[in-house]
mmCIF file of C-alpha atoms and ligand atoms in Angstrom:
data_model
loop_
_atom_site.group_PDB
_atom_site.id
_atom_site.type_symbol
_atom_site.label_atom_id
_atom_site.label_comp_id
_atom_site.label_asym_id
_atom_site.label_seq_id
_atom_site.Cartn_x
_atom_site.Cartn_y
_atom_site.Cartn_z
ATOM 1 C CA MET A 1 -15.226 -27.226 7.830
ATOM 2 C CA ILE A 2 -13.905 -23.992 6.398
ATOM 3 C CA LEU A 3 -10.383 -25.457 6.422
ATOM 4 C CA GLY A 4 -11.344 -28.487 4.368
ATOM 5 C CA LEU A 5 -13.252 -26.284 2.008
ATOM 6 C CA LEU A 6 -10.346 -23.924 1.532
ATOM 7 C CA GLU A 7 -7.813 -26.670 1.038
ATOM 8 C CA SER A 8 -9.751 -27.815 -1.984
ATOM 9 C CA LEU A 9 -10.157 -24.319 -3.329
ATOM 10 C CA GLY A 10 -7.629 -23.291 -5.927
ATOM 11 C CA ARG A 11 -7.459 -19.935 -7.586
ATOM 12 C CA ARG A 12 -9.922 -21.074 -10.217
ATOM 13 C CA ALA A 13 -12.460 -22.001 -7.575
ATOM 14 C CA LEU A 14 -11.903 -18.744 -5.711
ATOM 15 C CA PHE A 15 -12.511 -16.932 -8.979
ATOM 16 C CA GLN A 16 -15.957 -18.538 -9.201
ATOM 17 C CA LEU A 17 -16.828 -16.538 -6.090
ATOM 18 C CA ASP A 18 -17.681 -12.895 -5.894
ATOM 19 C CA PRO A 19 -14.332 -11.086 -5.255
ATOM 20 C CA GLU A 20 -15.357 -9.807 -1.846
ATOM 21 C CA THR A 21 -16.429 -13.282 -0.702
ATOM 22 C CA ALA A 22 -13.095 -14.676 -1.947
ATOM 23 C CA HIS A 23 -11.264 -11.956 -0.022
ATOM 24 C CA GLY A 24 -13.199 -12.780 3.153
ATOM 25 C CA LEU A 25 -12.316 -16.474 2.789
ATOM 26 C CA SER A 26 -8.638 -15.702 2.310
ATOM 27 C CA ILE A 27 -8.635 -13.642 5.526
ATOM 28 C CA LYS A 28 -10.344 -16.536 7.333
ATOM 29 C CA ALA A 29 -7.745 -18.986 6.014
ATOM 30 C CA LEU A 30 -4.900 -16.784 7.274
ATOM 31 C CA LYS A 31 -6.651 -16.255 10.614
ATOM 32 C CA ALA A 32 -7.044 -20.004 11.014
ATOM 33 C CA GLY A 33 -3.290 -20.345 10.511
ATOM 34 C CA LEU A 34 -3.672 -22.470 7.376
ATOM 35 C CA PRO A 35 -0.296 -23.207 5.807
ATOM 36 C CA VAL A 36 -1.216 -21.392 2.591
ATOM 37 C CA ALA A 37 2.386 -20.974 1.421
ATOM 38 C CA LEU A 38 5.927 -21.809 2.507
ATOM 39 C CA SER A 39 7.995 -19.034 4.093
ATOM 40 C CA PRO A 40 10.767 -18.035 1.701
ATOM 41 C CA ARG A 41 14.465 -18.384 2.494
ATOM 42 C CA HIS A 42 16.014 -15.384 4.265
ATOM 43 C CA ASP A 43 18.517 -13.429 2.165
ATOM 44 C CA GLU A 44 20.791 -10.905 3.908
ATOM 45 C CA ARG A 45 21.196 -9.008 0.637
ATOM 46 C CA LEU A 46 17.504 -8.056 0.699
ATOM 47 C CA ARG A 47 17.719 -6.378 4.104
ATOM 48 C CA THR A 48 17.265 -2.633 4.049
ATOM 49 C CA SER A 49 16.900 0.286 6.467
ATOM 50 C CA VAL A 50 14.371 2.959 5.613
ATOM 51 C CA ALA A 51 13.121 5.854 7.771
ATOM 52 C CA GLY A 52 14.928 4.388 10.751
ATOM 53 C CA LEU A 53 13.226 0.973 10.422
ATOM 54 C CA ASP A 54 15.065 -2.267 9.629
ATOM 55 C CA PHE A 55 13.281 -4.383 7.017
ATOM 56 C CA ASP A 56 14.130 -8.063 6.406
ATOM 57 C CA ASN A 57 13.246 -7.455 2.771
ATOM 58 C CA PRO A 58 11.736 -4.574 0.786
ATOM 59 C CA LEU A 59 8.457 -6.243 -0.235
ATOM 60 C CA GLY A 60 5.312 -5.249 1.640
ATOM 61 C CA MET A 61 1.603 -5.982 1.622
ATOM 62 C CA ALA A 62 -0.190 -2.812 0.517
ATOM 63 C CA ALA A 63 -3.076 -1.231 2.414
ATOM 64 C CA GLY A 64 -6.603 -2.457 1.786
ATOM 65 C CA TYR A 65 -6.083 -6.201 2.084
ATOM 66 C CA ASP A 66 -6.022 -6.327 5.896
ATOM 67 C CA LYS A 67 -8.161 -3.286 6.563
ATOM 68 C CA ASN A 68 -8.895 -4.220 10.175
ATOM 69 C CA ALA A 69 -5.489 -5.515 11.297
ATOM 70 C CA GLU A 70 -6.810 -9.070 11.581
ATOM 71 C CA VAL A 71 -3.899 -10.972 10.018
ATOM 72 C CA PRO A 72 -0.671 -8.931 9.942
ATOM 73 C CA ASP A 73 1.432 -11.723 11.441
ATOM 74 C CA ALA A 74 0.079 -14.366 9.054
ATOM 75 C CA LEU A 75 0.949 -12.028 6.164
ATOM 76 C CA LEU A 76 4.480 -11.576 7.506
ATOM 77 C CA THR A 77 4.772 -15.381 7.528
ATOM 78 C CA LEU A 78 4.140 -15.432 3.760
ATOM 79 C CA GLY A 79 7.475 -13.626 3.416
ATOM 80 C CA PHE A 80 6.447 -9.978 3.329
ATOM 81 C CA GLY A 81 9.052 -7.705 4.898
ATOM 82 C CA PHE A 82 6.269 -5.457 6.181
ATOM 83 C CA VAL A 83 2.506 -5.178 6.221
ATOM 84 C CA GLU A 84 0.365 -2.057 6.032
ATOM 85 C CA VAL A 85 -3.035 -2.413 7.686
ATOM 86 C CA GLY A 86 -6.030 -0.100 7.095
ATOM 87 C CA THR A 87 -7.300 2.216 5.829
ATOM 88 C CA LEU A 88 -8.802 2.844 9.260
ATOM 89 C CA THR A 89 -11.260 5.618 10.008
ATOM 90 C CA PRO A 90 -12.140 6.835 13.530
ATOM 91 C CA LEU A 91 -15.679 5.380 13.407
ATOM 92 C CA PRO A 92 -16.671 2.036 11.902
ATOM 93 C CA GLN A 93 -18.040 2.461 8.400
ATOM 94 C CA VAL A 94 -19.904 0.098 6.024
ATOM 95 C CA GLY A 95 -18.615 1.556 2.773
ATOM 96 C CA ASN A 96 -20.439 1.582 -0.557
ATOM 97 C CA PRO A 97 -23.208 -0.839 -1.623
ATOM 98 C CA LYS A 98 -22.109 -4.228 -3.004
ATOM 99 C CA PRO A 99 -20.943 -5.370 -5.484
ATOM 100 C CA ARG A 100 -17.964 -3.041 -5.184
ATOM 101 C CA ILE A 101 -14.931 -5.095 -6.254
ATOM 102 C CA PHE A 102 -14.583 -6.279 -9.869
ATOM 103 C CA ARG A 103 -11.945 -8.497 -11.480
ATOM 104 C CA LEU A 104 -10.726 -7.522 -14.939
ATOM 105 C CA GLU A 105 -9.175 -10.894 -15.622
ATOM 106 C CA ARG A 106 -7.629 -10.339 -19.024
ATOM 107 C CA ASP A 107 -5.871 -7.238 -17.702
ATOM 108 C CA GLU A 108 -4.859 -8.817 -14.371
ATOM 109 C CA ALA A 109 -6.505 -5.798 -12.814
ATOM 110 C CA VAL A 110 -9.189 -4.954 -10.288
ATOM 111 C CA ILE A 111 -11.604 -2.054 -9.936
ATOM 112 C CA ASN A 112 -12.769 -1.335 -6.383
ATOM 113 C CA ARG A 113 -15.072 1.242 -4.901
ATOM 114 C CA LEU A 114 -15.175 -0.103 -1.357
ATOM 115 C CA GLY A 115 -15.232 3.370 0.222
ATOM 116 C CA PHE A 116 -13.216 2.714 3.394
ATOM 117 C CA ASN A 117 -15.329 -0.112 4.809
ATOM 118 C CA ASN A 118 -13.682 -0.856 8.148
ATOM 119 C CA MET A 119 -14.374 -1.562 11.806
ATOM 120 C CA GLY A 120 -12.904 1.702 13.049
ATOM 121 C CA HIS A 121 -9.973 2.760 15.206
ATOM 122 C CA GLU A 122 -10.918 1.123 18.450
ATOM 123 C CA ALA A 123 -11.244 -2.445 17.140
ATOM 124 C CA ALA A 124 -7.977 -2.216 15.221
ATOM 125 C CA GLU A 125 -6.130 -0.690 18.157
ATOM 126 C CA ARG A 126 -7.197 -3.608 20.329
ATOM 127 C CA ARG A 127 -5.883 -6.125 17.799
ATOM 128 C CA LEU A 128 -2.618 -4.285 17.267
ATOM 129 C CA ALA A 129 -2.060 -3.923 21.001
ATOM 130 C CA GLY A 130 -2.514 -7.692 21.251
ATOM 131 C CA ARG A 131 0.430 -8.303 18.917
ATOM 132 C CA SER A 132 2.663 -5.452 20.046
ATOM 133 C CA HIS A 133 5.164 -7.821 21.692
ATOM 134 C CA ARG A 134 5.833 -9.465 18.321
ATOM 135 C CA ALA A 135 8.528 -8.616 15.823
ATOM 136 C CA GLY A 136 7.764 -7.491 12.275
ATOM 137 C CA ILE A 137 7.044 -4.144 10.709
ATOM 138 C CA VAL A 138 3.357 -3.248 10.689
ATOM 139 C CA GLY A 139 2.355 0.168 9.395
ATOM 140 C CA VAL A 140 -1.066 1.686 9.953
ATOM 141 C CA ASN A 141 -2.849 3.520 7.136
ATOM 142 C CA ILE A 142 -5.311 6.159 8.344
ATOM 143 C CA GLY A 143 -8.153 8.003 6.651
ATOM 144 C CA ALA A 144 -11.276 10.057 7.282
ATOM 145 C CA ASN A 145 -14.888 9.027 7.774
ATOM 146 C CA LYS A 146 -17.141 9.785 4.822
ATOM 147 C CA ASP A 147 -19.467 11.941 6.934
ATOM 148 C CA SER A 148 -16.801 13.618 8.998
ATOM 149 C CA ALA A 149 -17.392 17.351 9.386
ATOM 150 C CA GLU A 150 -13.661 17.994 9.865
ATOM 151 C CA ARG A 151 -11.587 15.507 7.939
ATOM 152 C CA ILE A 152 -8.268 16.783 9.212
ATOM 153 C CA ASP A 153 -9.470 16.021 12.748
ATOM 154 C CA ASP A 154 -9.899 12.371 11.700
ATOM 155 C CA TYR A 155 -6.270 12.138 10.589
ATOM 156 C CA GLU A 156 -5.125 13.753 13.799
ATOM 157 C CA LEU A 157 -7.160 11.211 15.766
ATOM 158 C CA GLY A 158 -5.523 8.432 13.744
ATOM 159 C CA VAL A 159 -2.047 9.696 14.574
ATOM 160 C CA ARG A 160 -2.875 9.951 18.269
ATOM 161 C CA ARG A 161 -4.496 6.520 18.326
ATOM 162 C CA PHE A 162 -1.831 4.566 16.471
ATOM 163 C CA ALA A 163 1.521 6.384 16.693
ATOM 164 C CA ARG A 164 2.666 4.308 19.644
ATOM 165 C CA ILE A 165 1.804 0.899 18.232
ATOM 166 C CA ALA A 166 2.447 1.454 14.514
ATOM 167 C CA SER A 167 5.882 0.931 12.980
ATOM 168 C CA TYR A 168 4.921 3.800 10.679
ATOM 169 C CA LEU A 169 1.790 5.758 9.798
ATOM 170 C CA THR A 170 0.414 6.389 6.325
ATOM 171 C CA ILE A 171 -1.733 9.441 5.683
ATOM 172 C CA ASN A 172 -4.045 8.270 2.920
ATOM 173 C CA ILE A 173 -5.485 11.166 0.941
ATOM 174 C CA SER A 174 -5.611 9.345 -2.372
ATOM 175 C CA SER A 175 -8.547 6.944 -2.295
ATOM 176 C CA PRO A 176 -10.874 7.795 -5.178
ATOM 177 C CA ASN A 177 -13.836 6.279 -3.336
ATOM 178 C CA THR A 178 -14.487 8.947 -0.708
ATOM 179 C CA ALA A 179 -15.805 12.068 -2.432
ATOM 180 C CA GLY A 180 -13.442 15.022 -2.129
ATOM 181 C CA LEU A 181 -10.699 13.109 -0.311
ATOM 182 C CA ARG A 182 -8.193 13.542 -3.116
ATOM 183 C CA ASP A 183 -8.698 17.334 -2.927
ATOM 184 C CA MET A 184 -6.558 17.217 0.197
ATOM 185 C CA GLN A 185 -3.596 16.749 -2.144
ATOM 186 C CA ALA A 186 -4.037 20.386 -3.241
ATOM 187 C CA ARG A 187 -1.371 22.627 -1.778
ATOM 188 C CA GLU A 188 -3.254 24.717 0.778
ATOM 189 C CA GLN A 189 -5.234 21.840 2.274
ATOM 190 C CA LEU A 190 -2.184 19.605 2.215
ATOM 191 C CA SER A 191 -0.120 22.159 4.081
ATOM 192 C CA GLU A 192 -2.704 22.383 6.867
ATOM 193 C CA LEU A 193 -3.118 18.599 7.029
ATOM 194 C CA LEU A 194 0.614 17.956 7.223
ATOM 195 C CA ALA A 195 1.143 20.642 9.870
ATOM 196 C CA ARG A 196 -1.574 19.045 12.008
ATOM 197 C CA VAL A 197 -0.447 15.411 11.680
ATOM 198 C CA VAL A 198 3.197 16.270 12.251
ATOM 199 C CA GLY A 199 2.204 18.333 15.293
ATOM 200 C CA ALA A 200 0.216 15.416 16.715
ATOM 201 C CA ARG A 201 3.024 12.958 16.005
ATOM 202 C CA ASN A 202 5.685 15.182 17.550
ATOM 203 C CA ALA A 203 3.637 15.831 20.675
ATOM 204 C CA LEU A 204 3.504 12.075 21.304
ATOM 205 C CA SER A 205 7.112 11.501 20.317
ATOM 206 C CA SER A 206 8.498 13.990 22.775
ATOM 207 C CA ASP A 207 6.742 12.046 25.560
ATOM 208 C CA GLU A 208 8.136 8.711 24.493
ATOM 209 C CA GLY A 209 11.412 9.286 22.701
ATOM 210 C CA ARG A 210 10.395 7.438 19.521
ATOM 211 C CA THR A 211 9.412 9.307 16.392
ATOM 212 C CA THR A 212 6.962 7.284 14.313
ATOM 213 C CA PRO A 213 7.682 7.846 10.619
ATOM 214 C CA LEU A 214 4.880 9.531 8.666
ATOM 215 C CA PHE A 215 4.316 8.568 5.043
ATOM 216 C CA LEU A 216 1.951 10.275 2.605
ATOM 217 C CA LYS A 217 0.080 8.088 0.100
ATOM 218 C CA ILE A 218 -0.660 9.837 -3.167
ATOM 219 C CA ALA A 219 -2.700 9.201 -6.318
ATOM 220 C CA PRO A 220 -1.239 8.447 -9.727
ATOM 221 C CA ASP A 221 -3.678 10.870 -11.376
ATOM 222 C CA LEU A 222 -1.600 13.983 -10.806
ATOM 223 C CA TYR A 223 0.321 16.335 -13.068
ATOM 224 C CA GLU A 224 3.878 17.645 -12.767
ATOM 225 C CA ALA A 225 2.752 20.853 -11.044
ATOM 226 C CA ASP A 226 0.786 18.842 -8.460
ATOM 227 C CA LEU A 227 3.808 16.666 -7.764
ATOM 228 C CA GLU A 228 5.989 19.743 -7.331
ATOM 229 C CA ASP A 229 3.532 21.157 -4.787
ATOM 230 C CA ILE A 230 3.295 17.871 -2.890
ATOM 231 C CA ALA A 231 7.071 17.449 -2.785
ATOM 232 C CA ALA A 232 7.516 21.045 -1.586
ATOM 233 C CA GLU A 233 4.978 20.570 1.229
ATOM 234 C CA MET A 234 6.495 17.237 2.205
ATOM 235 C CA LYS A 235 9.876 18.916 2.531
ATOM 236 C CA ALA A 236 8.458 21.924 4.386
ATOM 237 C CA HIS A 237 6.862 19.637 6.984
ATOM 238 C CA ALA A 238 9.681 17.054 7.042
ATOM 239 C CA ILE A 239 7.408 14.154 6.053
ATOM 240 C CA ASP A 240 9.430 10.931 6.172
ATOM 241 C CA GLY A 241 8.242 9.399 2.926
ATOM 242 C CA ALA A 242 5.683 8.974 0.158
ATOM 243 C CA ILE A 243 3.774 5.922 -1.020
ATOM 244 C CA VAL A 244 3.293 6.072 -4.771
ATOM 245 C CA SER A 245 0.598 5.208 -5.670
ATOM 246 C CA ASN A 246 -2.996 4.486 -4.884
ATOM 247 C CA THR A 247 -5.428 3.235 -7.564
ATOM 248 C CA THR A 248 -6.199 5.211 -10.728
ATOM 249 C CA LEU A 249 -9.357 6.655 -12.247
ATOM 250 C CA SER A 250 -7.873 6.105 -15.714
ATOM 251 C CA ARG A 251 -9.268 3.291 -17.855
ATOM 252 C CA GLN A 252 -6.615 3.494 -20.577
ATOM 253 C CA GLY A 253 -5.408 0.401 -22.394
ATOM 254 C CA LEU A 254 -7.813 -2.163 -20.927
ATOM 255 C CA SER A 255 -8.773 -5.272 -22.855
ATOM 256 C CA SER A 256 -11.125 -7.102 -20.487
ATOM 257 C CA ALA A 257 -14.566 -7.936 -21.789
ATOM 258 C CA LYS A 258 -16.354 -6.976 -18.596
ATOM 259 C CA HIS A 259 -16.387 -4.348 -15.854
ATOM 260 C CA THR A 260 -14.047 -1.801 -17.490
ATOM 261 C CA GLU A 261 -16.623 0.948 -17.045
ATOM 262 C CA GLU A 262 -17.333 0.288 -13.355
ATOM 263 C CA ALA A 263 -16.755 3.313 -11.123
ATOM 264 C CA GLY A 264 -13.837 3.110 -8.678
ATOM 265 C CA GLY A 265 -10.062 2.826 -8.564
ATOM 266 C CA LEU A 266 -8.176 0.568 -10.971
ATOM 267 C CA SER A 267 -5.220 -1.456 -9.677
ATOM 268 C CA GLY A 268 -2.934 -4.176 -11.002
ATOM 269 C CA LYS A 269 -0.907 -4.543 -14.181
ATOM 270 C CA PRO A 270 -2.335 -1.561 -16.121
ATOM 271 C CA LEU A 271 -1.324 0.743 -13.231
ATOM 272 C CA PHE A 272 2.348 -0.221 -13.350
ATOM 273 C CA GLU A 273 3.551 2.263 -15.976
ATOM 274 C CA ARG A 274 1.828 5.389 -14.657
ATOM 275 C CA SER A 275 2.591 4.714 -10.990
ATOM 276 C CA THR A 276 6.257 4.040 -11.794
ATOM 277 C CA ILE A 277 6.568 7.306 -13.735
ATOM 278 C CA VAL A 278 5.060 9.248 -10.811
ATOM 279 C CA LEU A 279 7.395 7.423 -8.425
ATOM 280 C CA ALA A 280 10.519 8.375 -10.400
ATOM 281 C CA LYS A 281 9.367 11.976 -10.703
ATOM 282 C CA MET A 282 8.817 12.113 -6.937
ATOM 283 C CA ARG A 283 12.313 10.689 -6.335
ATOM 284 C CA LYS A 284 13.733 13.450 -8.504
ATOM 285 C CA LEU A 285 11.749 16.121 -6.689
ATOM 286 C CA LEU A 286 12.385 14.823 -3.173
ATOM 287 C CA GLY A 287 16.045 13.939 -3.515
ATOM 288 C CA PRO A 288 17.825 10.866 -2.164
ATOM 289 C CA GLU A 289 16.981 11.089 1.554
ATOM 290 C CA THR A 290 13.183 10.873 1.644
ATOM 291 C CA ALA A 291 11.739 7.349 1.789
ATOM 292 C CA LEU A 292 9.723 6.214 -1.220
ATOM 293 C CA ILE A 293 7.484 3.179 -1.428
ATOM 294 C CA GLY A 294 6.589 2.062 -4.954
ATOM 295 C CA VAL A 295 3.217 0.381 -5.434
ATOM 296 C CA GLY A 296 1.056 -0.323 -8.470
ATOM 297 C CA GLY A 297 1.111 -3.356 -10.748
ATOM 298 C CA VAL A 298 3.892 -5.299 -9.028
ATOM 299 C CA GLY A 299 3.471 -8.999 -9.795
ATOM 300 C CA SER A 300 6.977 -10.399 -10.296
ATOM 301 C CA ALA A 301 10.588 -9.953 -9.168
ATOM 302 C CA GLU A 302 11.225 -7.966 -12.350
ATOM 303 C CA THR A 303 8.423 -5.472 -11.732
ATOM 304 C CA ALA A 304 9.385 -5.174 -8.047
ATOM 305 C CA VAL A 305 13.028 -4.490 -8.943
ATOM 306 C CA GLU A 306 11.979 -2.008 -11.627
ATOM 307 C CA LYS A 307 10.198 0.048 -8.930
ATOM 308 C CA ILE A 308 13.479 0.116 -6.987
ATOM 309 C CA ARG A 309 15.430 1.087 -10.097
ATOM 310 C CA ALA A 310 12.899 3.903 -10.646
ATOM 311 C CA GLY A 311 13.582 5.243 -7.155
ATOM 312 C CA ALA A 312 11.756 3.128 -4.567
ATOM 313 C CA ASP A 313 13.321 2.091 -1.253
ATOM 314 C CA LEU A 314 10.474 -0.346 -0.643
ATOM 315 C CA VAL A 315 7.766 -1.933 -2.772
ATOM 316 C CA GLN A 316 4.201 -3.009 -2.011
ATOM 317 C CA LEU A 317 1.582 -5.072 -3.821
ATOM 318 C CA TYR A 318 -2.032 -6.068 -3.496
ATOM 319 C CA THR A 319 -3.695 -7.015 -6.801
ATOM 320 C CA GLY A 320 -0.840 -9.335 -7.786
ATOM 321 C CA ILE A 321 -1.660 -11.697 -4.952
ATOM 322 C CA ILE A 322 -5.312 -11.885 -6.050
ATOM 323 C CA TYR A 323 -4.131 -13.345 -9.364
ATOM 324 C CA ALA A 324 -1.065 -15.335 -8.296
ATOM 325 C CA GLY A 325 -2.039 -16.504 -4.797
ATOM 326 C CA PRO A 326 -0.213 -16.539 -1.459
ATOM 327 C CA ALA A 327 3.014 -18.037 -2.848
ATOM 328 C CA LEU A 328 3.649 -14.787 -4.755
ATOM 329 C CA PRO A 329 5.728 -12.935 -2.122
ATOM 330 C CA GLY A 330 8.043 -15.950 -1.760
ATOM 331 C CA ARG A 331 8.399 -16.220 -5.509
ATOM 332 C CA ILE A 332 9.196 -12.510 -5.854
ATOM 333 C CA LEU A 333 11.797 -12.649 -3.067
ATOM 334 C CA ASN A 334 13.495 -15.706 -4.585
ATOM 335 C CA GLY A 335 13.498 -13.925 -7.939
ATOM 336 C CA MET A 336 15.063 -10.849 -6.321
ATOM 337 C CA SER A 337 17.790 -13.034 -4.841
ATOM 338 C CA ARG A 338 18.504 -14.443 -8.305
ATOM 339 C CA ILE A 339 18.774 -10.919 -9.707
ATOM 340 C CA MET A 340 21.238 -10.043 -6.905
ATOM 341 C CA GLU A 341 23.230 -13.146 -7.876
ATOM 342 C CA THR A 342 23.288 -12.352 -11.603
ATOM 343 C CA GLU A 343 24.231 -8.727 -11.046
ATOM 344 C CA LYS A 344 26.710 -9.660 -8.295
ATOM 345 C CA LEU A 345 25.234 -7.170 -5.843
ATOM 346 C CA ALA A 346 25.720 -7.195 -2.091
ATOM 347 C CA SER A 347 22.593 -5.226 -1.269
ATOM 348 C CA ILE A 348 19.238 -4.517 -2.922
ATOM 349 C CA GLY A 349 19.638 -0.808 -2.155
ATOM 350 C CA MET A 350 22.394 -0.652 -4.779
ATOM 351 C CA LEU A 351 19.732 -0.918 -7.468
ATOM 352 C CA ARG A 352 17.877 2.157 -6.306
ATOM 353 C CA ASP A 353 17.616 5.006 -8.817
ATOM 354 C CA THR A 354 19.580 3.142 -11.507
ATOM 355 C CA ARG A 355 16.707 3.788 -13.949
ATOM 356 C CA ARG A 356 15.233 6.855 -12.288
ATOM 357 C CA ASP A 357 16.003 9.138 -15.201
ATOM 358 C CA TYR A 358 14.567 6.706 -17.758
ATOM 359 C CA TRP A 359 11.261 6.638 -15.873
ATOM 360 C CA SER A 360 11.100 10.269 -14.806
ATOM 361 C CA ALA A 361 11.614 11.496 -18.384
ATOM 362 C CA LYS A 362 8.354 9.896 -19.477
ATOM 363 C CA PRO A 363 5.381 12.242 -19.839
ATOM 364 C CA LEU A 364 2.353 12.030 -17.553
HETATM 365 C C1 FMN B 401 -9.662 -4.161 -3.099
HETATM 366 C C2 FMN B 401 -8.687 -3.047 -2.812
HETATM 367 C C3 FMN B 401 -8.826 -2.282 -1.652
HETATM 368 C C4 FMN B 401 -7.920 -1.259 -1.361
HETATM 369 N N1 FMN B 401 -8.068 -0.534 -0.221
HETATM 370 C C5 FMN B 401 -7.141 0.418 0.092
HETATM 371 C C6 FMN B 401 -7.219 1.133 1.308
HETATM 372 O O1 FMN B 401 -8.074 0.894 2.149
HETATM 373 N N2 FMN B 401 -6.283 2.098 1.552
HETATM 374 C C7 FMN B 401 -5.282 2.376 0.671
HETATM 375 O O2 FMN B 401 -4.447 3.244 0.939
HETATM 376 N N3 FMN B 401 -5.166 1.693 -0.496
HETATM 377 C C8 FMN B 401 -6.075 0.726 -0.792
HETATM 378 N N4 FMN B 401 -5.949 0.036 -1.960
HETATM 379 C C9 FMN B 401 -4.874 0.402 -2.904
HETATM 380 C C10 FMN B 401 -3.645 -0.472 -2.755
HETATM 381 O O3 FMN B 401 -3.056 -0.328 -1.482
HETATM 382 C C11 FMN B 401 -2.597 -0.112 -3.833
HETATM 383 O O4 FMN B 401 -2.163 1.215 -3.617
HETATM 384 C C12 FMN B 401 -3.140 -0.234 -5.253
HETATM 385 O O5 FMN B 401 -4.035 -1.316 -5.345
HETATM 386 C C13 FMN B 401 -2.029 -0.422 -6.274
HETATM 387 O O6 FMN B 401 -1.289 -1.600 -6.024
HETATM 388 P P1 FMN B 401 -1.568 -2.998 -6.794
HETATM 389 O O7 FMN B 401 -1.584 -2.701 -8.249
HETATM 390 O O8 FMN B 401 -0.435 -3.883 -6.381
HETATM 391 O O9 FMN B 401 -2.868 -3.488 -6.295
HETATM 392 C C14 FMN B 401 -6.861 -0.993 -2.271
HETATM 393 C C15 FMN B 401 -6.726 -1.773 -3.427
HETATM 394 C C16 FMN B 401 -7.614 -2.794 -3.699
HETATM 395 C C17 FMN B 401 -7.425 -3.610 -4.948
#
């Protein structure tokens, strides 16, 4: 029944639904194994190694789409080179009252104030353990419960719970929808947080011989001095990489008729410029060795490649697929292959940093 219904649902029909209902249906379609898009052709030139992991291609599904690790393998089938599940908190959590996702159609943007709605660590661990024999890079994004008395403890629990089954872990301290969470980006708190998560990760690693890479996901609403502090702490604690960026609180330059004043984080096209500037500045501060994942407003091969030129090793998207549908990753990868052809490049990594200085010179 749901299959037949979905087959007849195009983007226009999905857009008649409340965004959260549409999201739920898309998860169901992937879970049911519906052939929602063709897998793209493999291209050796798009392969890349980052933080000790070998990616088939540099395009990933960003956190927040598959919060509960229900469909990572179906997402990989769409062509994504990696999938980040979560954000997961230790205890299940309902999040904020609905409605809490809004489409800003004219801007190809979304505002969300979900507030880490998720089924908690245990449920996700069970699902991930069930797929652990499979190939494919699946990262786990971890956060803190809204009512947690000791938020750092929640991150430590996340590391302990998922380090063995995650390809990498993302410490998410940049959601605008949990009050005070972003304050953990301030230097003193960040230093304590990073010491604790690295300690937890290393304790497990020494038992097992594998070191799970730790990435830090940051907000775009930061100034130069904040970025300098974050980069310094990342270096001091040998954090493997940064994900730049989460959604923004800014409402600059929007033209949609509705929803622009809703509270929450803005994602999609209008986030591209700011998140790319922050990315390039972080590349400059961190140097060439630290992994960087560029995210924010990617919706085409050109925007994906521009993130790499600005300094990204890998790229992620979420909002783009809401507007373009499940064929988007395949289209972006084919477009990247064409760019490799035109520029006569043997490897996508050769594009990295080629426009870093252009982007990092822009003011925040
Ligand atoms: C509906 C929605 C839910 C999200 N939930 C999360 C989340 O749980 N954890 C997280 O780190 N980022 C979350 N994000 C942020 C995305 O991962 C991404 O950083 C941001 O949307 C910018 O990328 P985009 O412009 O391609 O969407 C969410 C974004 C959206 C639109």
